[in-house]
mmCIF file of C-alpha atoms in Angstrom:
data_model
loop_
_atom_site.group_PDB
_atom_site.id
_atom_site.type_symbol
_atom_site.label_atom_id
_atom_site.label_comp_id
_atom_site.label_asym_id
_atom_site.label_seq_id
_atom_site.Cartn_x
_atom_site.Cartn_y
_atom_site.Cartn_z
ATOM 1 C CA UNK A 1 90.241 59.093 136.968
ATOM 2 C CA UNK A 2 86.656 60.325 136.289
ATOM 3 C CA UNK A 3 85.070 63.945 136.922
ATOM 4 C CA UNK A 4 88.071 66.026 137.378
ATOM 5 C CA UNK A 5 87.047 69.793 137.680
ATOM 6 C CA UNK A 6 88.831 73.116 137.942
ATOM 7 C CA UNK A 7 87.676 76.697 137.986
ATOM 8 C CA UNK A 8 89.335 79.434 136.594
ATOM 9 C CA UNK A 9 88.897 83.014 137.648
ATOM 10 C CA UNK A 10 90.239 85.584 134.930
ATOM 11 C CA UNK A 11 91.237 89.125 135.820
ATOM 12 C CA UNK A 12 90.265 92.197 133.766
ATOM 13 C CA UNK A 13 93.473 91.938 132.128
ATOM 14 C CA UNK A 14 92.977 88.318 130.812
ATOM 15 C CA UNK A 15 92.518 88.003 127.108
ATOM 16 C CA UNK A 16 92.459 84.198 126.943
ATOM 17 C CA UNK A 17 93.078 81.018 128.860
ATOM 18 C CA UNK A 18 95.118 78.086 128.481
ATOM 19 C CA UNK A 19 94.660 74.461 129.831
ATOM 20 C CA UNK A 20 97.297 71.815 129.721
ATOM 21 C CA UNK A 21 97.015 68.130 130.202
ATOM 22 C CA UNK A 22 100.057 66.005 130.995
ATOM 23 C CA UNK A 23 99.324 62.316 130.426
ATOM 24 C CA UNK A 24 101.287 59.804 132.131
ATOM 25 C CA UNK A 25 101.307 56.329 133.571
ATOM 26 C CA UNK A 26 103.674 54.049 135.356
ATOM 27 C CA UNK A 27 102.074 51.027 133.637
ATOM 28 C CA UNK A 28 103.552 51.098 130.247
ATOM 29 C CA UNK A 29 101.062 48.731 128.756
ATOM 30 C CA UNK A 30 98.396 51.473 129.042
ATOM 31 C CA UNK A 31 98.189 54.321 126.959
ATOM 32 C CA UNK A 32 96.580 57.168 128.778
ATOM 33 C CA UNK A 33 93.861 59.115 126.966
ATOM 34 C CA UNK A 34 91.376 61.878 127.327
ATOM 35 C CA UNK A 35 87.732 60.677 126.550
ATOM 36 C CA UNK A 36 86.326 64.398 126.653
ATOM 37 C CA UNK A 37 86.754 67.751 127.699
ATOM 38 C CA UNK A 38 84.000 70.329 128.582
ATOM 39 C CA UNK A 39 84.364 74.101 129.263
ATOM 40 C CA UNK A 40 81.655 76.227 130.704
ATOM 41 C CA UNK A 41 82.006 79.983 130.645
ATOM 42 C CA UNK A 42 79.953 81.831 132.967
ATOM 43 C CA UNK A 43 79.651 85.811 132.845
ATOM 44 C CA UNK A 44 79.172 86.691 136.412
ATOM 45 C CA UNK A 45 79.646 90.332 136.048
ATOM 46 C CA UNK A 46 77.119 92.444 137.907
ATOM 47 C CA UNK A 47 75.581 94.336 134.975
ATOM 48 C CA UNK A 48 72.769 94.040 132.371
ATOM 49 C CA UNK A 49 74.146 92.077 129.503
ATOM 50 C CA UNK A 50 73.332 93.583 126.093
ATOM 51 C CA UNK A 51 73.345 91.182 123.237
ATOM 52 C CA UNK A 52 73.806 87.518 123.263
ATOM 53 C CA UNK A 53 75.797 85.856 125.974
ATOM 54 C CA UNK A 54 78.601 84.247 123.767
ATOM 55 C CA UNK A 55 78.795 87.426 121.615
ATOM 56 C CA UNK A 56 79.681 89.301 124.786
ATOM 57 C CA UNK A 57 81.985 86.777 126.209
ATOM 58 C CA UNK A 58 83.991 86.543 122.963
ATOM 59 C CA UNK A 59 84.011 90.415 122.329
ATOM 60 C CA UNK A 60 85.592 90.775 125.983
ATOM 61 C CA UNK A 61 88.171 88.061 125.402
ATOM 62 C CA UNK A 62 89.208 89.044 121.788
ATOM 63 C CA UNK A 63 92.461 91.025 121.803
ATOM 64 C CA UNK A 64 92.532 91.466 118.101
ATOM 65 C CA UNK A 65 91.434 94.745 116.769
ATOM 66 C CA UNK A 66 89.271 95.274 113.728
ATOM 67 C CA UNK A 67 91.052 96.883 110.618
ATOM 68 C CA UNK A 68 89.744 100.157 111.316
ATOM 69 C CA UNK A 69 91.828 100.211 114.427
ATOM 70 C CA UNK A 70 94.846 98.455 113.200
ATOM 71 C CA UNK A 71 97.849 100.958 113.479
ATOM 72 C CA UNK A 72 99.885 99.826 110.608
ATOM 73 C CA UNK A 73 102.968 101.815 110.279
ATOM 74 C CA UNK A 74 103.435 103.133 106.722
ATOM 75 C CA UNK A 75 106.725 103.161 104.872
ATOM 76 C CA UNK A 76 107.351 107.050 105.362
ATOM 77 C CA UNK A 77 106.807 106.590 109.179
ATOM 78 C CA UNK A 78 109.458 103.815 109.370
ATOM 79 C CA UNK A 79 111.776 105.960 107.267
ATOM 80 C CA UNK A 80 111.909 103.903 103.998
ATOM 81 C CA UNK A 81 114.502 105.586 101.671
ATOM 82 C CA UNK A 82 112.419 105.394 98.388
ATOM 83 C CA UNK A 83 115.394 106.173 96.312
ATOM 84 C CA UNK A 84 116.642 102.564 96.800
ATOM 85 C CA UNK A 85 113.576 101.501 94.524
ATOM 86 C CA UNK A 86 114.558 103.646 91.467
ATOM 87 C CA UNK A 87 117.463 103.727 89.107
ATOM 88 C CA UNK A 88 119.772 106.776 89.555
ATOM 89 C CA UNK A 89 120.684 109.262 86.954
ATOM 90 C CA UNK A 90 123.978 107.475 86.601
ATOM 91 C CA UNK A 91 122.603 103.908 86.608
ATOM 92 C CA UNK A 92 121.872 101.857 83.639
ATOM 93 C CA UNK A 93 118.476 100.279 83.355
ATOM 94 C CA UNK A 94 118.881 96.630 83.571
ATOM 95 C CA UNK A 95 117.552 94.327 80.822
ATOM 96 C CA UNK A 96 115.126 91.804 82.287
ATOM 97 C CA UNK A 97 116.624 88.309 81.656
ATOM 98 C CA UNK A 98 114.634 84.932 82.008
ATOM 99 C CA UNK A 99 116.069 81.509 81.985
ATOM 100 C CA UNK A 100 114.537 78.678 80.167
ATOM 101 C CA UNK A 101 113.058 77.161 83.410
ATOM 102 C CA UNK A 102 111.567 80.453 84.353
ATOM 103 C CA UNK A 103 110.004 80.962 80.893
ATOM 104 C CA UNK A 104 108.531 77.439 81.001
ATOM 105 C CA UNK A 105 107.098 78.066 84.393
ATOM 106 C CA UNK A 106 105.603 81.346 83.195
ATOM 107 C CA UNK A 107 104.045 79.570 80.138
ATOM 108 C CA UNK A 108 102.685 76.616 82.116
ATOM 109 C CA UNK A 109 100.983 78.883 84.538
ATOM 110 C CA UNK A 110 100.271 81.862 82.517
ATOM 111 C CA UNK A 111 96.656 82.067 83.597
ATOM 112 C CA UNK A 112 97.560 82.110 87.361
ATOM 113 C CA UNK A 113 100.284 84.628 86.812
ATOM 114 C CA UNK A 114 98.263 87.198 85.264
ATOM 115 C CA UNK A 115 98.284 90.712 86.742
ATOM 116 C CA UNK A 116 95.588 93.553 87.076
ATOM 117 C CA UNK A 117 98.164 96.431 86.734
ATOM 118 C CA UNK A 118 102.032 96.941 86.725
ATOM 119 C CA UNK A 119 103.621 100.137 87.847
ATOM 120 C CA UNK A 120 106.822 100.874 86.359
ATOM 121 C CA UNK A 121 107.683 104.492 87.348
ATOM 122 C CA UNK A 122 107.277 106.549 90.638
ATOM 123 C CA UNK A 123 105.433 109.864 90.760
ATOM 124 C CA UNK A 124 108.566 111.673 89.681
ATOM 125 C CA UNK A 125 109.045 109.603 86.410
ATOM 126 C CA UNK A 126 111.958 107.434 87.978
ATOM 127 C CA UNK A 127 112.066 103.886 86.782
ATOM 128 C CA UNK A 128 111.497 101.284 89.370
ATOM 129 C CA UNK A 129 114.051 98.478 89.546
ATOM 130 C CA UNK A 130 111.386 96.082 90.490
ATOM 131 C CA UNK A 131 107.978 97.179 88.887
ATOM 132 C CA UNK A 132 105.095 96.929 91.293
ATOM 133 C CA UNK A 133 102.786 94.255 89.938
ATOM 134 C CA UNK A 134 99.220 93.612 91.307
ATOM 135 C CA UNK A 135 97.949 90.250 90.911
ATOM 136 C CA UNK A 136 94.288 89.451 89.961
ATOM 137 C CA UNK A 137 93.353 87.930 93.437
ATOM 138 C CA UNK A 138 94.891 86.963 96.883
ATOM 139 C CA UNK A 139 94.382 83.309 97.563
ATOM 140 C CA UNK A 140 96.566 82.611 100.627
ATOM 141 C CA UNK A 141 98.786 84.029 103.276
ATOM 142 C CA UNK A 142 102.363 82.820 103.854
ATOM 143 C CA UNK A 143 103.861 83.597 107.252
ATOM 144 C CA UNK A 144 107.685 83.938 107.643
ATOM 145 C CA UNK A 145 110.309 84.581 109.951
ATOM 146 C CA UNK A 146 113.104 87.012 109.100
ATOM 147 C CA UNK A 147 115.726 84.528 110.515
ATOM 148 C CA UNK A 148 117.220 87.192 112.551
ATOM 149 C CA UNK A 149 115.694 89.197 115.322
ATOM 150 C CA UNK A 150 117.814 92.375 114.891
ATOM 151 C CA UNK A 151 118.053 92.650 118.766
ATOM 152 C CA UNK A 152 121.067 94.884 118.544
ATOM 153 C CA UNK A 153 119.040 97.400 116.880
ATOM 154 C CA UNK A 154 117.178 100.057 118.998
ATOM 155 C CA UNK A 155 113.808 100.036 117.545
ATOM 156 C CA UNK A 156 111.447 97.981 115.121
ATOM 157 C CA UNK A 157 111.855 100.727 112.444
ATOM 158 C CA UNK A 158 115.549 100.230 112.359
ATOM 159 C CA UNK A 159 115.193 96.443 111.963
ATOM 160 C CA UNK A 160 112.806 96.987 108.942
ATOM 161 C CA UNK A 161 115.161 99.507 107.432
ATOM 162 C CA UNK A 162 117.900 96.807 107.725
ATOM 163 C CA UNK A 163 115.733 94.077 106.071
ATOM 164 C CA UNK A 164 114.751 96.628 103.370
ATOM 165 C CA UNK A 165 118.292 97.477 102.634
ATOM 166 C CA UNK A 166 119.301 93.771 102.513
ATOM 167 C CA UNK A 167 116.553 93.014 99.959
ATOM 168 C CA UNK A 168 116.618 96.185 98.005
ATOM 169 C CA UNK A 169 120.248 96.717 97.607
ATOM 170 C CA UNK A 170 122.381 93.613 98.885
ATOM 171 C CA UNK A 171 119.898 90.995 97.026
ATOM 172 C CA UNK A 172 119.286 93.665 94.286
ATOM 173 C CA UNK A 173 115.478 93.246 94.313
ATOM 174 C CA UNK A 174 114.910 96.975 94.440
ATOM 175 C CA UNK A 175 112.234 96.669 97.402
ATOM 176 C CA UNK A 176 111.523 94.676 100.447
ATOM 177 C CA UNK A 177 110.133 91.362 99.691
ATOM 178 C CA UNK A 178 107.161 91.036 102.383
ATOM 179 C CA UNK A 179 103.974 92.859 102.247
ATOM 180 C CA UNK A 180 104.044 93.358 105.921
ATOM 181 C CA UNK A 181 106.219 92.824 108.961
ATOM 182 C CA UNK A 182 105.284 92.089 112.649
ATOM 183 C CA UNK A 183 107.665 93.238 115.262
ATOM 184 C CA UNK A 184 108.018 91.620 118.695
ATOM 185 C CA UNK A 185 106.290 94.607 120.305
ATOM 186 C CA UNK A 186 103.371 94.000 118.391
ATOM 187 C CA UNK A 187 103.934 96.773 115.756
ATOM 188 C CA UNK A 188 102.950 96.083 112.162
ATOM 189 C CA UNK A 189 104.839 97.732 109.470
ATOM 190 C CA UNK A 190 104.195 97.949 105.662
ATOM 191 C CA UNK A 191 106.571 96.182 103.567
ATOM 192 C CA UNK A 192 106.334 96.151 99.713
ATOM 193 C CA UNK A 193 105.428 99.474 98.363
ATOM 194 C CA UNK A 194 101.646 99.884 97.799
ATOM 195 C CA UNK A 195 100.735 97.112 100.269
ATOM 196 C CA UNK A 196 98.996 99.315 102.719
ATOM 197 C CA UNK A 197 97.104 101.176 100.176
ATOM 198 C CA UNK A 198 95.994 98.015 98.514
ATOM 199 C CA UNK A 199 94.688 96.587 101.763
ATOM 200 C CA UNK A 200 92.775 99.726 102.526
ATOM 201 C CA UNK A 201 91.203 100.006 99.033
ATOM 202 C CA UNK A 202 90.485 96.227 98.824
ATOM 203 C CA UNK A 203 92.849 95.794 95.929
ATOM 204 C CA UNK A 204 95.095 92.621 95.630
ATOM 205 C CA UNK A 205 98.562 92.793 97.500
ATOM 206 C CA UNK A 206 101.531 93.885 95.062
ATOM 207 C CA UNK A 207 103.552 90.621 94.451
ATOM 208 C CA UNK A 208 106.238 90.283 96.775
ATOM 209 C CA UNK A 209 109.294 87.932 97.023
ATOM 210 C CA UNK A 210 108.499 85.783 100.043
ATOM 211 C CA UNK A 211 107.782 82.341 98.273
ATOM 212 C CA UNK A 212 109.380 81.483 95.029
ATOM 213 C CA UNK A 213 106.726 80.492 92.565
ATOM 214 C CA UNK A 214 103.931 81.420 94.816
ATOM 215 C CA UNK A 215 104.482 85.198 95.148
ATOM 216 C CA UNK A 216 101.478 86.020 92.793
ATOM 217 C CA UNK A 217 98.297 85.526 94.426
ATOM 218 C CA UNK A 218 99.549 85.370 98.151
ATOM 219 C CA UNK A 219 100.117 87.766 100.912
ATOM 220 C CA UNK A 220 103.754 87.696 102.356
ATOM 221 C CA UNK A 221 103.927 88.525 106.278
ATOM 222 C CA UNK A 222 107.307 88.164 108.178
ATOM 223 C CA UNK A 223 107.665 88.014 111.914
ATOM 224 C CA UNK A 224 110.783 89.779 113.024
ATOM 225 C CA UNK A 225 112.741 87.140 114.696
ATOM 226 C CA UNK A 226 114.529 83.972 114.250
ATOM 227 C CA UNK A 227 111.995 81.345 115.114
ATOM 228 C CA UNK A 228 114.600 78.661 115.511
ATOM 229 C CA UNK A 229 115.954 80.473 118.558
ATOM 230 C CA UNK A 230 113.066 82.416 120.075
ATOM 231 C CA UNK A 231 109.305 82.335 120.313
ATOM 232 C CA UNK A 232 107.117 85.174 119.088
ATOM 233 C CA UNK A 233 105.707 87.267 122.096
ATOM 234 C CA UNK A 234 101.899 87.494 122.860
ATOM 235 C CA UNK A 235 101.879 90.956 121.227
ATOM 236 C CA UNK A 236 103.397 89.713 118.029
ATOM 237 C CA UNK A 237 100.924 86.831 117.893
ATOM 238 C CA UNK A 238 97.919 89.113 118.528
ATOM 239 C CA UNK A 239 99.158 91.351 115.841
ATOM 240 C CA UNK A 240 99.656 88.470 113.341
ATOM 241 C CA UNK A 241 96.357 86.987 113.991
ATOM 242 C CA UNK A 242 94.699 90.458 113.578
ATOM 243 C CA UNK A 243 96.492 91.015 110.390
ATOM 244 C CA UNK A 244 95.665 87.482 109.233
ATOM 245 C CA UNK A 245 91.938 88.065 109.814
ATOM 246 C CA UNK A 246 91.954 91.395 108.124
ATOM 247 C CA UNK A 247 93.519 89.731 104.945
ATOM 248 C CA UNK A 248 91.168 86.796 105.202
ATOM 249 C CA UNK A 249 88.068 89.357 105.237
ATOM 250 C CA UNK A 250 89.441 91.741 102.804
ATOM 251 C CA UNK A 251 89.961 88.961 100.034
ATOM 252 C CA UNK A 252 87.080 86.637 100.921
ATOM 253 C CA UNK A 253 89.609 83.879 101.577
ATOM 254 C CA UNK A 254 87.658 80.586 102.588
ATOM 255 C CA UNK A 255 89.751 78.627 105.279
ATOM 256 C CA UNK A 256 87.534 75.670 104.807
ATOM 257 C CA UNK A 257 89.021 75.205 101.172
ATOM 258 C CA UNK A 258 92.419 74.753 99.827
ATOM 259 C CA UNK A 259 94.100 77.250 97.505
ATOM 260 C CA UNK A 260 94.704 75.537 93.963
ATOM 261 C CA UNK A 261 98.025 77.091 92.927
ATOM 262 C CA UNK A 262 100.598 75.972 90.478
ATOM 263 C CA UNK A 263 99.246 72.504 90.497
ATOM 264 C CA UNK A 264 99.121 72.133 94.100
ATOM 265 C CA UNK A 265 96.426 72.122 96.911
ATOM 266 C CA UNK A 266 97.751 74.339 99.615
ATOM 267 C CA UNK A 267 96.524 75.384 102.861
ATOM 268 C CA UNK A 268 95.151 79.076 102.982
ATOM 269 C CA UNK A 269 97.617 80.115 105.597
#
């Protein structure tokens, strides 16, 4: 068929549109294909348009807020128990042990694993179980799912507290492994201590524990859901896209190039 046309009339609540083509034929010797698709967008609002046409159109459609308007929930607001990060008076400070494989890895990629600063104690002089290390730059974004949706908990903050305890205590890391977490209701929560301040101040995000071998130099963002069982909501996807764009802008990540890390060429997200 040729010349098929459809008209879409968005409402004020629309933030995007989706078009789906189903290609099928009863003649199995023929492979159906689409030669071209054209989309014409017309702003028919009865008002004077200030600025360029497409600038206004995309501004109206864009559901992702700028960073200044991102309401990222900090650790204090979701109730992080900061005592889980430090050694108690009756705890012996553990000596760091490095296996031969880990040492070989650190030696091989020493230039890429450099840090700009490392914080070993909190403001009260307590020693962190997992020192907060800041890399020299952020090269890519790694998006995870938490592998559990925590649907039985009554709030997103409760879910992040559960993840925090699992990472800090059960796994013995001393903190949550992601820089940020995105809830199904669209809330964005600070994860690894210092992540929000670093983002605000254009400093590299603290090294997390989201991708073995690639934590230094990457931002770790987790979607709070089991992606094998359920899909992220529109609100969660919008928040993820906004946060991704903020990280891209803050750290001048060029999506047209690949990250060169640990001897590999990797997609930026």
